[in-house]
mmCIF file of C-alpha atoms in Angstrom:
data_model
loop_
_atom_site.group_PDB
_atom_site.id
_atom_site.type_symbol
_atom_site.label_atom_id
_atom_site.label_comp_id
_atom_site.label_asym_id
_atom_site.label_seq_id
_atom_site.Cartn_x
_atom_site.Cartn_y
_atom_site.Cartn_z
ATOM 1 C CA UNK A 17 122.249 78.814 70.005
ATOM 2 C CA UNK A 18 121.706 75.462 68.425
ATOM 3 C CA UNK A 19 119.235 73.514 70.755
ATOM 4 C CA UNK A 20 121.030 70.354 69.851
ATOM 5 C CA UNK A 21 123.815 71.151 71.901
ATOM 6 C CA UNK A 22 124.444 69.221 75.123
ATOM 7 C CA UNK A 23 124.695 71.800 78.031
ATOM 8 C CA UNK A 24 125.618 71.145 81.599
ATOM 9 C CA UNK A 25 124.515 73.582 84.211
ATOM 10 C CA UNK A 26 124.665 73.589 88.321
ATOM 11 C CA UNK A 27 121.926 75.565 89.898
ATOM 12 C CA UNK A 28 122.693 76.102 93.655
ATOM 13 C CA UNK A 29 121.071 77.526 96.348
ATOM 14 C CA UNK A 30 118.130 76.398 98.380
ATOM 15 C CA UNK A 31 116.552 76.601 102.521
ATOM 16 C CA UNK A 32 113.050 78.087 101.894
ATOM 17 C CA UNK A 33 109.916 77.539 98.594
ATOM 18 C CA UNK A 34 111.428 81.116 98.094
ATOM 19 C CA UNK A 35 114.540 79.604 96.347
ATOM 20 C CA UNK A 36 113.876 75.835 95.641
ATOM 21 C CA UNK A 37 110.823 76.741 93.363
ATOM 22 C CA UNK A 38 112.644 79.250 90.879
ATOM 23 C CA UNK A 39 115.423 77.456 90.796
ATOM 24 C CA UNK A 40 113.256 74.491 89.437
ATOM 25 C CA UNK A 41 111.372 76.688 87.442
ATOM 26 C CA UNK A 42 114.910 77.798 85.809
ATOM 27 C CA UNK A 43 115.811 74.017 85.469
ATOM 28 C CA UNK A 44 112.388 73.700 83.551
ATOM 29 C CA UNK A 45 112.259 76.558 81.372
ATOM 30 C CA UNK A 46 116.178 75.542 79.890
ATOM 31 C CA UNK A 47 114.843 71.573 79.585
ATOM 32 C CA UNK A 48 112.501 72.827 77.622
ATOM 33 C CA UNK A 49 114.745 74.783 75.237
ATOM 34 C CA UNK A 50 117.576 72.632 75.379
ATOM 35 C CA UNK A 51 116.211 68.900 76.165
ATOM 36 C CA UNK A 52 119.710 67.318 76.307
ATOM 37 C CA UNK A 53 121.170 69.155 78.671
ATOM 38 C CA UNK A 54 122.393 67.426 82.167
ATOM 39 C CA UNK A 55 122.053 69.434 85.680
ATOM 40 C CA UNK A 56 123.431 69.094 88.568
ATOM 41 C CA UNK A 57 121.532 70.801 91.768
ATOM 42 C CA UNK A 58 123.791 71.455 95.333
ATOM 43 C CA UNK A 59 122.203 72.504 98.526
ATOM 44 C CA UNK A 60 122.301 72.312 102.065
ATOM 45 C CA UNK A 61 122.546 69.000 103.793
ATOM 46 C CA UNK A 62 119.039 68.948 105.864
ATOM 47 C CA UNK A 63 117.337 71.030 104.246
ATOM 48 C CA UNK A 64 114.013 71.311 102.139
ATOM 49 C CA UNK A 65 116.008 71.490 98.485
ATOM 50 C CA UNK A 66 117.317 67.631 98.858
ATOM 51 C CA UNK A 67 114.115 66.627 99.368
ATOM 52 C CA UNK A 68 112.001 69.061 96.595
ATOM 53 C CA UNK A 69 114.425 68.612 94.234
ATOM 54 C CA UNK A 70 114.531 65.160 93.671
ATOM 55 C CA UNK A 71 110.417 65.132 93.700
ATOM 56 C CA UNK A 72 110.915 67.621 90.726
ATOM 57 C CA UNK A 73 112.913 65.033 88.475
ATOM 58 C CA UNK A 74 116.558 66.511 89.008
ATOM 59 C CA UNK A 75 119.969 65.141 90.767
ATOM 60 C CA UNK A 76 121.127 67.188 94.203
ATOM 61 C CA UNK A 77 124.316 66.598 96.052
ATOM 62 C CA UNK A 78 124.423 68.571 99.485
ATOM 63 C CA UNK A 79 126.525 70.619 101.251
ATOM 64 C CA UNK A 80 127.599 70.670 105.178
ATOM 65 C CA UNK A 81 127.087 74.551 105.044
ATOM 66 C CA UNK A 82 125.095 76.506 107.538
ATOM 67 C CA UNK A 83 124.317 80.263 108.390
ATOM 68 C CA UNK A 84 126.034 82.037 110.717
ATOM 69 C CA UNK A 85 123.473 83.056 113.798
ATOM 70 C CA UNK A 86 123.694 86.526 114.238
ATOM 71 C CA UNK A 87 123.939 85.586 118.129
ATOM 72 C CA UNK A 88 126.433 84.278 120.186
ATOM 73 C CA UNK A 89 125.554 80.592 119.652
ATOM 74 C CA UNK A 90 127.594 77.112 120.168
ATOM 75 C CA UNK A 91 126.667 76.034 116.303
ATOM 76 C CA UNK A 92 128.512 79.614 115.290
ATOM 77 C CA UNK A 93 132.064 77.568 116.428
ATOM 78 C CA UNK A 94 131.502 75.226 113.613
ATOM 79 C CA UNK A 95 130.628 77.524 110.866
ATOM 80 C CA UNK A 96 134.374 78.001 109.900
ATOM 81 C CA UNK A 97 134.823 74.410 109.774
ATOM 82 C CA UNK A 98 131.790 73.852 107.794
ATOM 83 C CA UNK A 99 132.670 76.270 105.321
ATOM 84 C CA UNK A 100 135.548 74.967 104.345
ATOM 85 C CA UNK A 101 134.057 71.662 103.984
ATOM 86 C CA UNK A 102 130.818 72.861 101.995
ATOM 87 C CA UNK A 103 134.603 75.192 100.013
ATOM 88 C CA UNK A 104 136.200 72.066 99.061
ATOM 89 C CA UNK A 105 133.213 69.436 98.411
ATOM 90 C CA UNK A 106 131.791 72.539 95.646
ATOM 91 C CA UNK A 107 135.221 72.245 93.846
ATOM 92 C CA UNK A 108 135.395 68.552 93.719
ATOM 93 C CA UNK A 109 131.815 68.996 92.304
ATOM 94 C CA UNK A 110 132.553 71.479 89.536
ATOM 95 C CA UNK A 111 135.508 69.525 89.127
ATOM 96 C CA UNK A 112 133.900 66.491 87.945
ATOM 97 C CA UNK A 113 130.796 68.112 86.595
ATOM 98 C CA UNK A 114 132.661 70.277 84.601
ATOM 99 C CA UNK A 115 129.505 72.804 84.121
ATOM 100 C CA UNK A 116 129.044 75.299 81.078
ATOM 101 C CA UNK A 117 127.364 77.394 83.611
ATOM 102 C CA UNK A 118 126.610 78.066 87.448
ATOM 103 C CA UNK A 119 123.473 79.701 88.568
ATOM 104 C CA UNK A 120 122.744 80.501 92.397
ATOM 105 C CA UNK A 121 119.351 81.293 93.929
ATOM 106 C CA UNK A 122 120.062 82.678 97.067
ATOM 107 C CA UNK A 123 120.469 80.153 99.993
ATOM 108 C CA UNK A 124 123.578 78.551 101.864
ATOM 109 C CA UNK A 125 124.808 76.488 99.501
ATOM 110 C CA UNK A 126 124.786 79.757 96.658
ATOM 111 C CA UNK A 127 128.121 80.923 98.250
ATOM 112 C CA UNK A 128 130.414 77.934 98.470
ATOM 113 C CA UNK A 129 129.261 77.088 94.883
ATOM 114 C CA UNK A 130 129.312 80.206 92.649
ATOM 115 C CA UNK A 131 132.798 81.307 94.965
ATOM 116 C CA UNK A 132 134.559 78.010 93.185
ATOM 117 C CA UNK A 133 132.839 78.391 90.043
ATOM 118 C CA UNK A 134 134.019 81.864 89.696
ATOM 119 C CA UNK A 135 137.798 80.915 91.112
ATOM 120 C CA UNK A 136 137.515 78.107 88.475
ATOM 121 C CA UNK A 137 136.883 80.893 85.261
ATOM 122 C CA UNK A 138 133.237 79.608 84.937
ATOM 123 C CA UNK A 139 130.240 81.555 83.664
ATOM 124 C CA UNK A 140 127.584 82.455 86.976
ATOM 125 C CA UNK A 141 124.438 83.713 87.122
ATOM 126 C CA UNK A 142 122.691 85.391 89.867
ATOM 127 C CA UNK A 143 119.177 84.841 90.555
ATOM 128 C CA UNK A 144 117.807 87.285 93.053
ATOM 129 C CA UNK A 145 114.424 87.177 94.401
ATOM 130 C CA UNK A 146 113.631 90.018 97.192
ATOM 131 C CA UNK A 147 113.669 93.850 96.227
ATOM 132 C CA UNK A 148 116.235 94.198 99.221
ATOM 133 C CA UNK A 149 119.875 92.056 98.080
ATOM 134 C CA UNK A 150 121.678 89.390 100.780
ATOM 135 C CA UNK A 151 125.060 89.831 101.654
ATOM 136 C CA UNK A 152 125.721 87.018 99.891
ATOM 137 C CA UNK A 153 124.856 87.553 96.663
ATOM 138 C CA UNK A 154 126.097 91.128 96.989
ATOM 139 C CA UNK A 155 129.599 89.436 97.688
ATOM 140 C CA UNK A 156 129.179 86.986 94.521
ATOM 141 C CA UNK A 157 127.632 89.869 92.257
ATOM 142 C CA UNK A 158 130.911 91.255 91.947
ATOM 143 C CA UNK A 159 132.266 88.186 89.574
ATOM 144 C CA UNK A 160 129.175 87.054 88.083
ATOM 145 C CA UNK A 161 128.549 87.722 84.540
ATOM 146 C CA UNK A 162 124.650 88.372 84.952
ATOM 147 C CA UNK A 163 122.591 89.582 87.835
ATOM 148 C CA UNK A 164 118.697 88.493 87.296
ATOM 149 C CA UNK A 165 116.307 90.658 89.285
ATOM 150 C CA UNK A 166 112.614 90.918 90.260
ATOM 151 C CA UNK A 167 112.349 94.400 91.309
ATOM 152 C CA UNK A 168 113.298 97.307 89.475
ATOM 153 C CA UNK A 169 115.973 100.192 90.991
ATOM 154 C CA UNK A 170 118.421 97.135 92.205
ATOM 155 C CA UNK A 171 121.413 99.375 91.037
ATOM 156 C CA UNK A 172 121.769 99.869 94.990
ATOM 157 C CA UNK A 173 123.180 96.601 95.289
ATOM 158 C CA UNK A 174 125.047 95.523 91.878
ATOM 159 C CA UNK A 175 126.659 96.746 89.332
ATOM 160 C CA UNK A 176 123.821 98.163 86.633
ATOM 161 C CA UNK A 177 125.487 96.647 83.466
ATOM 162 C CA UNK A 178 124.755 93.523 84.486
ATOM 163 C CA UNK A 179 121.485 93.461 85.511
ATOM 164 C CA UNK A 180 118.635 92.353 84.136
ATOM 165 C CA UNK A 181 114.821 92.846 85.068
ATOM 166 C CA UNK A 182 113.455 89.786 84.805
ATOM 167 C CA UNK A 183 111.041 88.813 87.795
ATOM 168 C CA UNK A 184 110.670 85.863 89.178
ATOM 169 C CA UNK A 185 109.676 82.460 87.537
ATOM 170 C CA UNK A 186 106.698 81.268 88.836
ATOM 171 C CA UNK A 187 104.932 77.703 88.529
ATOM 172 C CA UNK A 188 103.131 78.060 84.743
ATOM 173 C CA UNK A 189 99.174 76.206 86.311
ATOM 174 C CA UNK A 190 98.673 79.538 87.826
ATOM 175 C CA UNK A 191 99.428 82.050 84.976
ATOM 176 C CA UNK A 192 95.504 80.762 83.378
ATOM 177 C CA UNK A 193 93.034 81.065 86.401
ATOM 178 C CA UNK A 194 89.669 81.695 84.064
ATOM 179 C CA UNK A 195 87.027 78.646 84.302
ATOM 180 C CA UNK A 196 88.204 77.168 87.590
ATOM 181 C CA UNK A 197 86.559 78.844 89.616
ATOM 182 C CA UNK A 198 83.617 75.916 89.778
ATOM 183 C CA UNK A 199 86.368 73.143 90.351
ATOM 184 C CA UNK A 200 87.697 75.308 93.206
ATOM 185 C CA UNK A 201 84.223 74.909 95.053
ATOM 186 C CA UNK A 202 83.784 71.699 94.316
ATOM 187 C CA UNK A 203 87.447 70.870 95.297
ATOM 188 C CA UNK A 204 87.000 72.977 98.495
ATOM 189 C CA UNK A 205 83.850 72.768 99.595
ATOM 190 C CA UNK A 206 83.269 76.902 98.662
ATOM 191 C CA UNK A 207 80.018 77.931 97.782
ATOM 192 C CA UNK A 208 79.357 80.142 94.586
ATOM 193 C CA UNK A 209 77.228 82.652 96.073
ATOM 194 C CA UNK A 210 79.745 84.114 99.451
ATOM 195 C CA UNK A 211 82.777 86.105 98.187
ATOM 196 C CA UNK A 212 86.106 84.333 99.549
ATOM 197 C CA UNK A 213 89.170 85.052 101.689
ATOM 198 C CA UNK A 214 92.309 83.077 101.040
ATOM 199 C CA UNK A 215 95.027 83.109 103.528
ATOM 200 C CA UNK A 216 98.416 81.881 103.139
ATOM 201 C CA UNK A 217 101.171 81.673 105.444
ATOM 202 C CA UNK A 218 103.655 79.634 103.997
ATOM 203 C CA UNK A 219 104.066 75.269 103.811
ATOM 204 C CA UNK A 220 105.187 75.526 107.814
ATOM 205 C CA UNK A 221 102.892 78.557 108.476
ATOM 206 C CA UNK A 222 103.078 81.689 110.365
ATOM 207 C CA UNK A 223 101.721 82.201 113.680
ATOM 208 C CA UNK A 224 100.247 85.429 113.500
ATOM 209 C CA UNK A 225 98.657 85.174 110.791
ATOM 210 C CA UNK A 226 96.421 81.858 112.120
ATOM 211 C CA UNK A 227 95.673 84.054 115.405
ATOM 212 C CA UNK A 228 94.467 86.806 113.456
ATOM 213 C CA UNK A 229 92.392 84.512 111.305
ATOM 214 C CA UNK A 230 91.078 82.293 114.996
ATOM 215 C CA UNK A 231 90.265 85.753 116.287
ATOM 216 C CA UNK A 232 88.066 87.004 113.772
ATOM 217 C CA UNK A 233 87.220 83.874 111.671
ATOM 218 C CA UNK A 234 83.566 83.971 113.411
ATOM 219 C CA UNK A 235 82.795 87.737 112.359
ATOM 220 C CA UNK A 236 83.992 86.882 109.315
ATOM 221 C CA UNK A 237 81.616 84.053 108.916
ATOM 222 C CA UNK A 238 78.972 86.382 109.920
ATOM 223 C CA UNK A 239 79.467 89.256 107.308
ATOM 224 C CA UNK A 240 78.880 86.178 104.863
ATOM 225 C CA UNK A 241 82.229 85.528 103.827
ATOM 226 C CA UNK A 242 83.775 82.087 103.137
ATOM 227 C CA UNK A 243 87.482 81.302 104.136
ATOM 228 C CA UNK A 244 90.304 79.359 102.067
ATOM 229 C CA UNK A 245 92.944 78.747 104.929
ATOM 230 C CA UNK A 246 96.463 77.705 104.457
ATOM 231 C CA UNK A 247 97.500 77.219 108.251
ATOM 232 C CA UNK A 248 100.801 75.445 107.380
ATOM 233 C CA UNK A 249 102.256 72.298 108.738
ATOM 234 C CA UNK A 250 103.416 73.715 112.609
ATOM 235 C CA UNK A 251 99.710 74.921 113.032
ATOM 236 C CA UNK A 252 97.308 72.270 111.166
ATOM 237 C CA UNK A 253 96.325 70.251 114.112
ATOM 238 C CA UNK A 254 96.019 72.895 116.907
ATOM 239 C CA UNK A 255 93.787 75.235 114.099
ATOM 240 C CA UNK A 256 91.858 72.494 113.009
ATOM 241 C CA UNK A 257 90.597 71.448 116.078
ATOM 242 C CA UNK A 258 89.571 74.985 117.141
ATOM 243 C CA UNK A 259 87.437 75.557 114.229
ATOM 244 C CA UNK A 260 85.734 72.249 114.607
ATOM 245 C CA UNK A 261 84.721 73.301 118.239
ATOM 246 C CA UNK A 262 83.663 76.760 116.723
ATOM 247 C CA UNK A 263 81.050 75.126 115.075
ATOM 248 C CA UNK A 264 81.415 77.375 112.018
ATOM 249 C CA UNK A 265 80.811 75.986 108.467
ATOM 250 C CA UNK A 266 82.528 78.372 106.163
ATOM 251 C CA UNK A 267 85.960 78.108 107.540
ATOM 252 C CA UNK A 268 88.149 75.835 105.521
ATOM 253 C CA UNK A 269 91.538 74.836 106.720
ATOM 254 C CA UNK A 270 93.867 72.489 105.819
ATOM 255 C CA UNK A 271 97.194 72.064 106.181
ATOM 256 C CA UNK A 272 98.624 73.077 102.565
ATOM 257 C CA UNK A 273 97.185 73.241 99.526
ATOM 258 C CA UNK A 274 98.499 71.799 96.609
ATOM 259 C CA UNK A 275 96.018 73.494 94.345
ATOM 260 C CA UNK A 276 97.424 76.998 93.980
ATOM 261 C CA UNK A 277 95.638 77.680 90.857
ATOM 262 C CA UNK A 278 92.272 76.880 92.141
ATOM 263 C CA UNK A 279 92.870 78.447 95.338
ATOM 264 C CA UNK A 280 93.879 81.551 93.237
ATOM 265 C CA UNK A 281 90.750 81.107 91.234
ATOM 266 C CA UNK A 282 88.214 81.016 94.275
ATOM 267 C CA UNK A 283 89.389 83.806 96.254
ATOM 268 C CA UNK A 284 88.191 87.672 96.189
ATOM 269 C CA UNK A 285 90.816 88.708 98.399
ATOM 270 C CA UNK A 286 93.896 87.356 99.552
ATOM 271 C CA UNK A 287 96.021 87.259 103.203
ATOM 272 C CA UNK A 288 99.548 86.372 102.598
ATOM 273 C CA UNK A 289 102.985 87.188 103.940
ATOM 274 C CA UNK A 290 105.340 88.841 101.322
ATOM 275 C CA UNK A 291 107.948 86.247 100.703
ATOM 276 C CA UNK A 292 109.592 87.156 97.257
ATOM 277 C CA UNK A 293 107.704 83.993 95.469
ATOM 278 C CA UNK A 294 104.668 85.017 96.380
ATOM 279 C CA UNK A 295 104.814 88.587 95.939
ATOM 280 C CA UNK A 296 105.607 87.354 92.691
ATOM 281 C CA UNK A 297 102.828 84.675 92.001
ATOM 282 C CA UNK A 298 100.319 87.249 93.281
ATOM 283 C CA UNK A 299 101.384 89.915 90.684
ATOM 284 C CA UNK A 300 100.475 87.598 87.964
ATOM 285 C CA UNK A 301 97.197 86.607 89.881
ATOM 286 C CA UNK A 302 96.251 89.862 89.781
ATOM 287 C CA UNK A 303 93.622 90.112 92.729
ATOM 288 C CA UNK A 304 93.502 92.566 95.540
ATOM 289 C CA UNK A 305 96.364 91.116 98.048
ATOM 290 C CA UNK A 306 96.656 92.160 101.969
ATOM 291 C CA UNK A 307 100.219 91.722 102.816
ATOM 292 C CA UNK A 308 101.434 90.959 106.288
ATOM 293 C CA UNK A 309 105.290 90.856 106.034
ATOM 294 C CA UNK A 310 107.161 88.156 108.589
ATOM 295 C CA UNK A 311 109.202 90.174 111.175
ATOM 296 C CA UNK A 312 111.415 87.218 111.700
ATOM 297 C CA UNK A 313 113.161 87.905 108.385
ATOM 298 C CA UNK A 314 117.118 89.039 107.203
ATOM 299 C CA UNK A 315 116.719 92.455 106.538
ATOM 300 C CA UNK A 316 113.819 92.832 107.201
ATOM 301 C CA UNK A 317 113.473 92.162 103.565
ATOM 302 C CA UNK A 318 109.204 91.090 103.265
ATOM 303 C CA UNK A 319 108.160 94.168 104.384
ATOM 304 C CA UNK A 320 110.665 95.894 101.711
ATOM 305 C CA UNK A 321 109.140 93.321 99.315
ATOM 306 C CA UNK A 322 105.501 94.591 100.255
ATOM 307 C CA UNK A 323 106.225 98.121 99.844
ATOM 308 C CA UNK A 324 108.142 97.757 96.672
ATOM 309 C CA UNK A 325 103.934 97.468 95.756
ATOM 310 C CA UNK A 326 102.336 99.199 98.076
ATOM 311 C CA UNK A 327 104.068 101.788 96.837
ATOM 312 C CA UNK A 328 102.092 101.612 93.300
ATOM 313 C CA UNK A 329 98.941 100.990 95.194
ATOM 314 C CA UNK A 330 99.266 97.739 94.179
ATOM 315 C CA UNK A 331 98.599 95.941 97.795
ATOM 316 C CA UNK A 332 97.518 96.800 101.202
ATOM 317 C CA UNK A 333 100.541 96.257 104.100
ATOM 318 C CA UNK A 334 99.100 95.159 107.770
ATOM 319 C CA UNK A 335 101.767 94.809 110.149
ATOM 320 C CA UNK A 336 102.624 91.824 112.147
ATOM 321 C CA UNK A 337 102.646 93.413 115.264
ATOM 322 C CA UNK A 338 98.753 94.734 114.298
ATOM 323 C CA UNK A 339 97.607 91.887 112.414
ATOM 324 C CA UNK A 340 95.424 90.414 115.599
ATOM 325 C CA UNK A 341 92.268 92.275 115.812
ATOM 326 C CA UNK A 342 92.703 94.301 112.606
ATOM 327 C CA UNK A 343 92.598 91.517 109.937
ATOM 328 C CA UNK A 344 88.550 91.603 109.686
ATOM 329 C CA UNK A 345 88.233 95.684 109.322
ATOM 330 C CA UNK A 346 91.305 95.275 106.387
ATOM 331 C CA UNK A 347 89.226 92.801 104.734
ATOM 332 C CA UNK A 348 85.905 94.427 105.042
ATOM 333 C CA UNK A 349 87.862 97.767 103.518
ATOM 334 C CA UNK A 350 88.714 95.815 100.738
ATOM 335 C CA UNK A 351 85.553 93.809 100.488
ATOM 336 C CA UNK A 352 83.150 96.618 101.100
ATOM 337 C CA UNK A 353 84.409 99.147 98.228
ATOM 338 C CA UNK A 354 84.740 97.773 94.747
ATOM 339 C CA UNK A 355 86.293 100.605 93.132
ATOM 340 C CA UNK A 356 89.662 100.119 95.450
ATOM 341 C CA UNK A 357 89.619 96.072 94.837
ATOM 342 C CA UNK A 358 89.332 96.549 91.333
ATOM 343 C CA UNK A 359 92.321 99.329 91.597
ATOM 344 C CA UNK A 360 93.903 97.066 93.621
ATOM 345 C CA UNK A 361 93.838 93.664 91.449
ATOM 346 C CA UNK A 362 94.645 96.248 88.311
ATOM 347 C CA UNK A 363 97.629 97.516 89.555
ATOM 348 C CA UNK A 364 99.274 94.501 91.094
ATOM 349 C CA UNK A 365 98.518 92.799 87.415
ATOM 350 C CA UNK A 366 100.673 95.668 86.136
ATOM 351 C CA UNK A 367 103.912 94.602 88.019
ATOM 352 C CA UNK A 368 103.822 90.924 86.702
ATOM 353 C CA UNK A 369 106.667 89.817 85.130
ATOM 354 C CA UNK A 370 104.706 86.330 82.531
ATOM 355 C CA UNK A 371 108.001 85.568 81.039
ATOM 356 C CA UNK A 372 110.678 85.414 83.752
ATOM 357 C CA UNK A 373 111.864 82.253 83.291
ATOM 358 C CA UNK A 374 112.403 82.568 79.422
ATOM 359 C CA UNK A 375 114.369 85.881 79.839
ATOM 360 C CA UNK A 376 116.519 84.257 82.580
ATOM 361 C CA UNK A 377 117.014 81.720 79.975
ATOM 362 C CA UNK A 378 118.265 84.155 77.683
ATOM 363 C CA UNK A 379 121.006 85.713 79.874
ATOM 364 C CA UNK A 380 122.037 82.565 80.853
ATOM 365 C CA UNK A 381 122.525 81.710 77.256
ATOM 366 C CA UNK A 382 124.047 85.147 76.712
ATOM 367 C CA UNK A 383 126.875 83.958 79.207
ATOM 368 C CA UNK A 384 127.961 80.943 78.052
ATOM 369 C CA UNK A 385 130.647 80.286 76.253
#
């Protein structure tokens, strides 16, 4: 392909980090190849994409779509209506777009979209994050011409000629963590002599995790360890306060850190839930990773995600439901025996996937027309 050539491409899909960032990642990787090329982003009205989106230099128009609850719930009345809303806006979009190519991510606005693409003759790509397939992209699989994966054995869920293994595209600052790990102490207040915990629970956070960390955060502290805490938006304020009245110096939280890659660069071990995107970022990482899957979760699709490297013993899995009052003896296993962390951060480097975004590139050139 001639990188003179003026493409234009939709990329759809959107609700959670989990989909916004490779979808942006895509978006980058093809600028970067094909610098003329115009996009066009569509996602859910109200939610996170129309706001991320925008912030990352690219166009969005939104649909009215929603989920349907899977209980009996008033806002389950409108979901017909809304569908054929979000039906009829995405075909006035491709109509006027006229797009070379349609790529979904996963999300509400992935179905409406890709549905009239595919209706319309157009080339669509699948990008799908989790080791365990949504029904909606299992639905849309069936008339797209490529099916990107991060997981290997996805035959379960599409058709095996068209797939591709290609992992998930991550953010490039954190694929080169060496010689940051002094501008991660000075940028966090770490010290260079305690080894250090990171714990992430997502941009909102997740409840259990914090409770875990409030519970043992003062042992911790006492077996010399330093902690790097993500609490997430929902919990700043109420987690902040209770570690000021602790009195306890070497627990850090804030609310969210912008500064993955120095984050990534300070810690010895990290806490983290096992959203696809991260389960991905942490395989090219490459240290010794405690999952703790969210329970509140389609499918319960994180914990699939964990296993798909616990499995390899590439990570540890805690449970939600055990995560309070075990967190500190998981850590200290890790901690306390360097032959396992170093097994650990050696296998989950194994599973990384570098060039996702440049192979996704190359199917989605493979496609078009």
């Amino acid at each position: 392909m001639k990188k003179s050539t003026t493409y234009r491409i939709m990329i759809s899909g959107g609700g959670t980090g989990g989909h916004i960032y490779p979808a942006i990642a895509i978006a980058n990787a093809w600028k970067e190849k094909h610098p003329d090329t115009e996009f066009l982003f569509v996602g859910a009205e109200g939610k996170m994409e129309m706001q991320k989106v925008p912030e990352a230099g690219y166009k969005i128009e939104g649909l009215k779509v929603a989920g349907l609850q899977r209980s009996l719930t008033l806002s389950n009345l409108s979901f017909p209506f809304k569908l054929l809303t979000s039906l009829k806006k995405a075909k006035s979009l491709i109509r006027d777009f006229k797009p070379n190519a349609v790529v979904g991510v996963g999300g509400y606005a992935s179905g409406p979209l890709l549905y009239a693409a595919q209706n319309k003759g157009i080339p669509t790509l699948i990008q799908e994050q989790n080791s365990y397939a949504g029904l909606t992209n299992k639905l849309l699989s069936k008339r797209a011409q490529k099916i990107c994966v991060a997981y290997p054995n996805m035959g379960a869920f599409f058709s095996e000629d068209r797939l591709t293994y290609t992992g998930n595209p991550v953010r490039k600052d954190i694929m080169e963590l060496s010689g940051k790990r002094k501008a991660a102490e000075a940028r966090f207040g770490l010290k260079a002599d305690k080894k250090t915990l990171l714990v992430l629970g997502g941009s909102l956070g997740a409840r259990t995790i914090n409770l875990a960390v409030l519970q043992d955060m003062k042992a911790l502290e006492e077996s010399g360890y330093q902690v790097l805490w993500q609490s997430g938006r929902f919990y700043f304020e109420e987690m902040n306060a209770k570690v000021k009245e602790s009195g306890l110096n070497e627990i850090h939280v804030n609310e969210f850190i912008r500064e993955m890659d120095l984050a990534y660069a300070a810690a010895d071990i990290v806490v983290s839930r096992a959203g696809a995107l991260s389960v991905s970022e942490l395989s090219l990482v490459g240290k010794p990773v405690i999952f703790i899957p969210s329970p509140n979760v389609a499918e319960d699709h994180q914990t699939k995600n964990a296993m798909a490297y616990v499995s390899q013993e590439a990570a540890i899995l805690l449970k939600d439901s055990e995560a309070i009052g075990r967190l500190k003896s998981t850590v200290d296993s890790v901690m306390n025996d360097e032959n396992r962390a170093e097994k650990l951060a050696s296998n989950i480097k194994k599973l990384a996937k570098p060039n996702a975004a440049i192979e996704i590139i190359e199917a989605l050139e493979g496609i078009i027309k």
